[in-house]
Amino acid sequence: MEKLVITGKTPLKGTVEISGMKNAAVAIIPATLLINGICTIENLPNISDVKLYCNILKELGAVITWKNEHEVTIDSRNINCYQAPLDVTRKFRASYYLIGALLGRCKKAIVGLPGGCNLGPRPIDQHIKGFEALGATVEATQGNISAQAKKLKGNSIYMDIASVGATINIILASVLAEGTTIIDNAAKEPHIVDIANFLNTMGADIRGAGTDVIKINGVKELTGNATYSVVPDQIEAGTFMLAAVASRGDIIIKNCITKHLEPVIAKVIEIGGHVDANGDHLRVWCKKRPEKANIKTLPYPGFPTDLQSQMGVVLSIADGTSIINETIWESRFQYTVELNKMGAKIISQGKSAVFEGVPELTGAPVYATDLRAGAALIIAGIIANGTTEIYNLNHIDRGYENIEEKFKNLGAKITRVEE
Ligand code: EPU
């Protein structure tokens, strides 16, 4: 078993380069199934979720050629199977994009349903509602979801919840459908725009991505023969911003889109940090103990749930008492139990948590309960007195490229150790 060993307290200093966005990459890779041709994807993050997805595509008949660890060519001309490897897809949450992509390409899809999630229940009723509106029959049986249609026909779909996954899945299923699909109350996250840009580059006709009404005019074929570069990961950038603030550091973050970080920048300034944003890079620094603040997670452009736990670390050492309300996921405060082992004073109940700021954290053995919780614990280890050991690294490796190298380059004393 591997663990990260971190010796704190280190103010972070230096420059970090942000990788391509995980949540865009895990949508773009299955989207290549819709292309009757070859495409090249650049700026892919080198993370385990991306490799896993490429292996799934290989099993479906795609030819995958890695040019380097961030660039892959995918030839989807000979997709010969509509059933995804069920055991793998059951363990892998973003596998639900295979339903929309295979349905769009083959008019049939069988995918293992992702099981219970450690963020709380993760229903896909809005995805199913969209597929059915396009003319598909959808069934969930024996841990699998199967969808099929004689033909897919565009329709108007009002989403009860502005779900990121459902918005993308309906786009995937409707790109090759007959006629026009309109998604109302669509999610507006940056990766929705990225997937639409990717598909449009490959020959699709999608308009309005990034607003709450998206219009998809079905096309006969996506021909590909183009290259696309994945958008930078705003959650990774936000993670480093909050690490800089928590550690009273001063860092430059390169290859990010500062517009995507506006809700985080506003909060960093509110708690006493400083940000100098310049379009594709920013400097963030903080010279004193952070001030208290209240946070409510919201869909984009609100404060992102995927930075809630990293912000929780900052507030755990803030001057005063802060409250976080988590409105997206039911069980996203599991990391607070781990932070309390390090001396934090956090009481969480349901979707709210109260953070009574303490002057400092103390190193302890802790467990990453999910991907973002893992990132939060790394920040906690960097600012804590003494040594912190972090276990369950598989969560972190799913979504952060070279995280310990990047923190090491900023001065953190962090090593990966085989136990
Ligand atoms: N929801 C439903 N029904 C649905 C779909 C969603 O009730 O059919 C609910 C969910 O239970 C949740 C809310 O709607 O309460 C939002 O869910 P959404 O569908 O937007 O989330 P997702 O697509 O499953 C993506 C990211 C998550 C991120 C959320 C919110 C990917 C692969 N995952 O999940 O990322 O937290 O959007 O922004 O894009 C992470 O990266 O750590 C992560 C968990």
XYZ file of C-alpha atoms and ligand atoms in Angstrom:
463
model
C 0.000 0.000 0.000
C 1.256 3.461 -0.876
C 0.997 6.504 1.349
C 2.014 10.135 1.136
C 4.223 11.387 3.931
C 4.201 15.145 4.414
C 6.219 17.214 6.822
C 4.679 20.644 7.445
C 4.666 23.643 7.894
C 5.783 24.968 4.546
C 4.668 28.210 2.889
C 4.343 27.322 -0.799
C 6.478 29.352 -3.216
C 7.100 29.061 -6.956
C 5.207 28.229 -10.124
C 2.824 25.399 -10.954
C 1.423 24.426 -14.347
C -2.173 23.202 -14.499
C -3.107 20.044 -16.444
C -6.101 19.434 -18.690
C -9.447 19.106 -16.931
C -10.297 15.630 -15.629
C -14.046 16.105 -15.888
C -13.775 17.344 -19.484
C -11.388 14.533 -20.456
C -13.690 11.800 -19.110
C -16.491 13.181 -21.307
C -14.422 13.868 -24.435
C -12.888 10.372 -24.563
C -16.273 8.557 -24.721
C -17.526 11.271 -27.113
C -14.966 10.026 -29.664
C -17.186 6.939 -30.039
C -19.544 9.154 -32.050
C -16.887 9.913 -34.666
C -16.658 7.839 -37.800
C -13.041 8.827 -38.222
C -9.857 9.686 -36.381
C -9.214 12.482 -33.928
C -6.350 13.641 -31.776
C -6.810 14.928 -28.238
C -4.114 17.058 -26.631
C -3.608 18.374 -23.096
C -5.100 15.241 -21.524
C -4.310 14.931 -17.830
C -2.051 11.955 -17.083
C -4.393 10.379 -14.502
C -5.765 6.901 -13.922
C -9.359 7.786 -14.958
C -8.167 8.797 -18.450
C -6.144 5.600 -18.932
C -9.061 3.497 -17.727
C -11.429 5.197 -20.177
C -9.047 4.686 -23.111
C -8.828 0.978 -22.242
C -12.630 0.740 -22.241
C -12.712 2.306 -25.720
C -10.120 -0.193 -26.920
C -12.422 -3.033 -25.844
C -15.214 -1.449 -27.881
C -13.091 -1.550 -31.041
C -11.346 1.848 -31.039
C -7.663 2.029 -31.948
C -5.800 4.084 -29.365
C -2.340 5.456 -30.125
C -0.554 7.458 -27.450
C 1.777 10.099 -28.904
C 2.992 11.087 -25.455
C 1.448 10.947 -21.974
C -0.826 13.934 -22.747
C -1.783 13.307 -26.363
C -3.712 10.449 -27.891
C -5.093 9.604 -31.304
C -8.367 7.693 -31.294
C -9.622 5.896 -34.390
C -13.304 5.045 -33.877
C -14.085 3.886 -37.418
C -14.527 0.271 -36.381
C -16.579 0.425 -33.193
C -17.972 -3.073 -33.119
C -19.634 -3.447 -29.756
C -22.359 -1.651 -27.826
C -21.743 -3.446 -24.532
C -19.135 -1.838 -22.314
C -17.047 -4.056 -20.001
C -19.567 -4.304 -17.183
C -17.266 -4.961 -14.234
C -15.034 -1.964 -15.054
C -17.871 0.445 -15.786
C -19.609 -0.508 -12.530
C -16.603 0.739 -10.559
C -16.067 3.869 -12.602
C -18.529 6.715 -12.113
C -17.985 8.706 -15.293
C -18.800 5.527 -17.242
C -22.365 6.836 -17.568
C -21.179 8.854 -20.605
C -20.854 5.545 -22.447
C -24.644 5.249 -22.404
C -25.168 8.498 -24.347
C -22.209 7.913 -26.667
C -23.027 4.262 -27.525
C -26.711 5.052 -27.875
C -25.818 7.867 -30.295
C -23.402 5.697 -32.285
C -24.995 2.209 -32.189
C -28.586 3.043 -31.101
C -27.956 0.554 -28.322
C -25.900 0.588 -25.122
C -25.315 -1.728 -22.192
C -23.212 -0.315 -19.383
C -22.601 -1.393 -15.773
C -24.273 1.070 -13.434
C -21.843 2.805 -11.087
C -22.587 1.552 -7.571
C -23.154 3.555 -4.391
C -20.957 6.593 -4.271
C -19.085 7.977 -1.325
C -20.455 11.453 -2.055
C -23.983 10.189 -1.365
C -26.704 8.918 -3.697
C -25.996 9.550 -7.358
C -29.223 9.093 -9.303
C -29.285 9.274 -13.116
C -33.004 9.911 -13.572
C -32.336 13.109 -15.565
C -30.048 11.227 -17.962
C -32.765 8.603 -18.478
C -35.446 11.248 -18.922
C -33.344 12.769 -21.719
C -32.678 9.448 -23.497
C -36.376 8.570 -23.349
C -37.358 11.980 -24.739
C -35.117 11.206 -27.712
C -37.031 7.964 -28.314
C -34.936 5.397 -26.432
C -36.192 2.664 -24.140
C -34.097 2.486 -21.002
C -33.983 -0.338 -18.473
C -31.952 -0.837 -15.329
C -31.561 -4.508 -14.486
C -29.050 -6.613 -12.550
C -26.705 -3.727 -11.970
C -26.628 -2.756 -15.655
C -28.336 -0.080 -17.636
C -29.422 -0.809 -21.164
C -30.807 1.670 -23.644
C -31.943 1.197 -27.200
C -33.833 3.012 -29.914
C -34.928 2.257 -33.482
C -33.989 5.833 -34.205
C -33.250 8.891 -32.070
C -35.288 11.971 -32.783
C -34.627 15.486 -31.431
C -36.951 16.794 -28.737
C -37.251 19.529 -26.098
C -36.040 18.421 -22.690
C -36.472 20.406 -19.498
C -34.102 19.189 -16.810
C -35.475 19.239 -13.258
C -31.898 19.631 -11.969
C -29.120 21.380 -13.866
C -27.055 18.198 -13.876
C -23.606 18.297 -15.461
C -23.618 14.599 -16.330
C -27.164 14.584 -17.725
C -26.520 17.690 -19.853
C -23.429 16.078 -21.392
C -25.108 12.704 -21.828
C -28.091 14.223 -23.635
C -25.710 16.158 -25.900
C -23.890 12.903 -26.694
C -27.107 11.039 -27.480
C -28.573 13.829 -29.617
C -25.617 14.918 -31.771
C -26.420 12.278 -34.426
C -30.200 12.253 -33.813
C -32.680 13.354 -36.447
C -33.809 16.988 -35.990
C -33.225 19.463 -33.208
C -32.864 18.853 -29.464
C -33.250 21.658 -26.966
C -31.999 21.215 -23.400
C -33.597 23.683 -21.034
C -32.161 24.320 -17.551
C -28.868 22.894 -18.795
C -25.752 22.911 -16.608
C -23.245 25.678 -17.453
C -19.944 24.279 -16.136
C -16.810 24.951 -18.237
C -16.616 21.300 -19.273
C -20.080 21.526 -20.877
C -18.622 24.210 -23.146
C -15.520 22.092 -23.715
C -17.427 18.981 -24.799
C -19.594 21.091 -27.138
C -16.467 22.733 -28.608
C -14.891 19.314 -29.071
C -17.940 17.851 -30.826
C -18.364 20.967 -32.997
C -14.703 20.689 -34.035
C -15.484 17.107 -35.125
C -18.520 18.211 -37.195
C -21.440 18.584 -34.739
C -23.840 21.550 -34.588
C -24.289 22.487 -30.909
C -25.180 26.034 -29.884
C -25.597 27.788 -26.557
C -23.285 25.636 -24.386
C -22.409 27.666 -21.287
C -25.943 29.082 -21.082
C -28.965 27.298 -19.644
C -30.476 26.588 -23.078
C -28.490 24.347 -25.406
C -29.637 23.618 -28.948
C -28.312 20.589 -30.784
C -29.053 20.300 -34.499
C -28.534 16.646 -35.367
C -25.965 15.931 -38.105
C -25.585 12.788 -40.232
C -22.007 12.050 -39.302
C -19.034 13.275 -37.285
C -16.006 12.860 -39.485
C -13.279 13.872 -37.060
C -9.858 14.282 -38.700
C -9.175 17.130 -36.308
C -7.150 17.891 -33.201
C -8.617 19.225 -29.962
C -6.946 20.477 -26.795
C -8.692 19.874 -23.445
C -9.466 22.980 -21.366
C -7.319 23.529 -18.210
C -8.647 22.085 -14.957
C -10.162 24.880 -12.868
C -10.531 22.554 -9.876
C -6.831 21.707 -9.923
C -6.041 25.445 -10.223
C -8.422 26.213 -7.328
C -6.784 23.489 -5.239
C -3.376 25.169 -5.629
C -4.884 28.610 -4.938
C -6.340 27.412 -1.653
C -3.099 25.612 -0.761
C -1.225 28.898 -1.267
C -3.655 30.756 0.999
C -3.679 28.076 3.723
C 0.133 27.880 3.794
C 0.591 31.675 3.673
C 2.496 31.174 0.458
C 2.989 33.080 -2.783
C 2.635 31.132 -6.024
C 2.056 31.598 -9.738
C -0.459 29.290 -11.404
C 0.074 28.894 -15.149
C -2.186 27.443 -17.858
C -5.535 28.206 -16.282
C -8.561 30.224 -17.380
C -8.966 32.805 -14.644
C -12.574 33.522 -15.711
C -13.458 29.968 -14.561
C -12.004 30.764 -11.138
C -14.029 33.890 -10.354
C -16.027 32.409 -7.435
C -12.803 31.133 -5.857
C -10.918 34.382 -6.431
C -13.768 36.311 -4.726
C -13.609 34.051 -1.645
C -9.810 34.141 -1.453
C -9.942 37.939 -1.377
C -12.772 37.856 1.217
C -10.656 35.761 3.595
C -7.639 38.064 3.300
C -5.668 36.555 0.414
C -4.515 38.402 -2.705
C -4.975 37.459 -6.341
C -3.507 38.988 -9.456
C -5.402 37.363 -12.341
C -4.109 37.711 -15.901
C -6.372 35.674 -18.166
C -4.337 32.480 -18.490
C -2.279 32.684 -15.308
C -2.551 34.138 -11.855
C -0.518 34.927 -8.765
C -2.055 34.150 -5.396
C -0.555 34.994 -2.032
C -1.519 35.427 1.609
C 0.549 36.879 4.430
C -1.657 36.300 7.457
C -4.050 33.894 9.083
C -7.165 33.613 6.856
C -10.351 35.253 8.061
C -13.608 33.363 8.603
C -16.144 33.133 5.762
C -19.357 31.358 4.914
C -19.520 29.182 1.820
C -22.444 27.733 -0.082
C -21.595 25.354 -2.909
C -23.601 25.931 -6.075
C -23.571 24.936 -9.742
C -21.284 27.054 -11.933
C -20.728 30.004 -11.694
C -21.242 29.493 -7.946
C -18.578 28.211 -5.553
C -17.767 24.653 -6.777
C -18.518 21.641 -4.618
C -15.261 20.142 -5.917
C -13.320 22.810 -3.964
C -15.432 22.599 -0.830
C -13.101 20.306 1.105
C -9.964 22.275 0.116
C -11.700 25.467 1.312
C -12.680 23.552 4.474
C -8.978 23.166 5.311
C -8.455 26.922 4.929
C -11.442 27.675 7.177
C -10.304 25.111 9.752
C -7.376 27.431 10.588
C -9.232 30.722 9.993
C -9.644 33.429 12.604
C -13.237 32.882 13.756
C -16.080 30.495 13.009
C -17.208 29.697 9.472
C -20.111 27.713 8.052
C -20.133 25.677 4.858
C -23.402 24.612 3.249
C -22.971 21.854 0.700
C -25.921 21.907 -1.676
C -24.790 19.409 -4.344
C -23.683 16.187 -2.597
C -25.099 14.661 0.559
C -21.934 13.120 1.985
C -19.145 15.524 1.224
C -18.063 16.236 4.774
C -16.376 12.899 5.477
C -12.996 14.646 5.297
C -13.905 16.692 8.376
C -13.529 13.540 10.516
C -9.961 13.223 9.200
C -9.234 16.936 9.715
C -10.464 16.687 13.304
C -7.810 13.980 13.830
C -5.326 16.749 12.970
C -6.712 19.101 15.600
C -9.421 20.899 13.607
C -12.702 21.730 15.356
C -15.413 20.958 12.856
C -18.933 19.791 13.549
C -20.765 18.511 10.498
C -24.343 17.418 10.258
C -26.039 16.532 7.002
C -25.194 19.103 4.373
C -23.767 21.754 6.751
C -20.604 22.054 8.787
C -19.391 24.569 11.347
C -15.649 25.296 11.367
C -14.334 26.804 14.574
C -10.942 28.024 13.403
C -7.899 26.765 15.336
C -4.460 28.454 15.189
C -2.790 25.387 13.668
C -3.227 21.739 12.675
C -1.025 18.880 13.853
C 0.153 16.024 11.623
C -1.618 12.650 11.928
C -2.346 9.509 9.880
C -5.460 10.216 7.768
C -7.482 8.584 4.978
C -8.587 10.169 1.704
C -12.316 9.473 1.569
C -12.725 10.761 -2.002
C -10.697 12.571 -4.648
C -11.150 16.140 -3.419
C -10.923 15.069 0.229
C -7.519 13.616 -0.671
C -6.376 16.951 -2.119
C -7.676 18.729 0.980
C -5.684 16.413 3.261
C -2.504 17.136 1.296
C -3.057 20.851 1.941
C -3.707 20.053 5.596
C -0.438 18.078 5.786
C 1.516 20.946 4.197
C 0.270 23.477 6.778
C 0.309 21.178 9.826
C 2.943 20.980 12.493
C 4.741 17.631 12.306
C 4.210 14.683 9.985
C 1.023 13.640 8.211
C 0.522 10.294 6.489
C -2.223 10.057 3.877
C -3.667 6.691 2.834
C -6.112 5.652 0.062
C -4.093 7.352 -2.655
C -6.088 5.661 -5.432
C -8.742 8.370 -4.962
C -6.173 11.134 -5.503
C -4.476 9.446 -8.479
C -7.831 9.198 -10.262
C -7.967 12.941 -10.757
C -4.722 14.808 -10.029
C -1.689 14.496 -12.279
C 1.663 14.232 -10.470
C 0.232 15.937 -7.436
C 3.162 15.310 -5.125
C 5.688 16.444 -7.766
C 3.750 19.657 -8.312
C 3.586 20.376 -4.572
C 7.245 19.383 -4.154
C 8.213 21.951 -6.801
C 6.429 24.559 -4.665
C 8.590 23.618 -1.684
C 6.352 21.103 0.084
C 8.111 18.256 1.879
C 6.070 15.408 0.472
C 7.048 11.887 -0.584
C 5.210 8.782 -1.753
C 6.198 5.739 0.221
C 5.410 2.046 -0.332
C 4.397 0.501 2.961
N -28.756 14.486 -9.874
C -30.005 13.911 -9.854
N -30.417 13.209 -10.950
C -29.626 13.061 -12.055
C -28.356 13.657 -12.061
C -27.938 14.356 -10.955
O -30.751 14.007 -8.882
O -30.060 12.408 -13.018
C -28.316 15.261 -8.707
C -27.091 14.658 -8.033
O -27.458 13.675 -7.080
C -26.437 15.881 -7.417
C -26.781 17.007 -8.400
O -27.884 16.534 -9.157
O -27.061 16.162 -6.185
C -25.660 17.399 -9.342
O -25.185 16.249 -10.019
P -24.463 16.341 -11.428
O -25.164 15.410 -12.344
O -24.311 17.757 -11.827
O -23.040 15.738 -11.099
P -22.209 14.697 -11.932
O -22.320 14.997 -13.377
O -22.508 13.307 -11.485
C -20.042 16.128 -12.052
C -18.604 15.947 -11.680
C -18.448 15.966 -10.171
C -18.988 17.299 -9.649
C -20.448 17.506 -10.099
C -20.993 18.870 -9.733
C -17.818 14.569 -13.489
C -17.346 13.250 -13.945
N -18.150 14.665 -12.210
O -20.739 15.032 -11.461
O -17.070 15.912 -9.939
O -18.941 17.304 -8.246
O -20.508 17.381 -11.546
O -20.212 19.878 -10.279
O -17.884 15.519 -14.265
C -15.091 15.459 -8.748
O -14.472 15.816 -9.754
O -14.528 15.268 -7.637
C -16.539 15.261 -8.839
C -17.236 14.576 -7.957
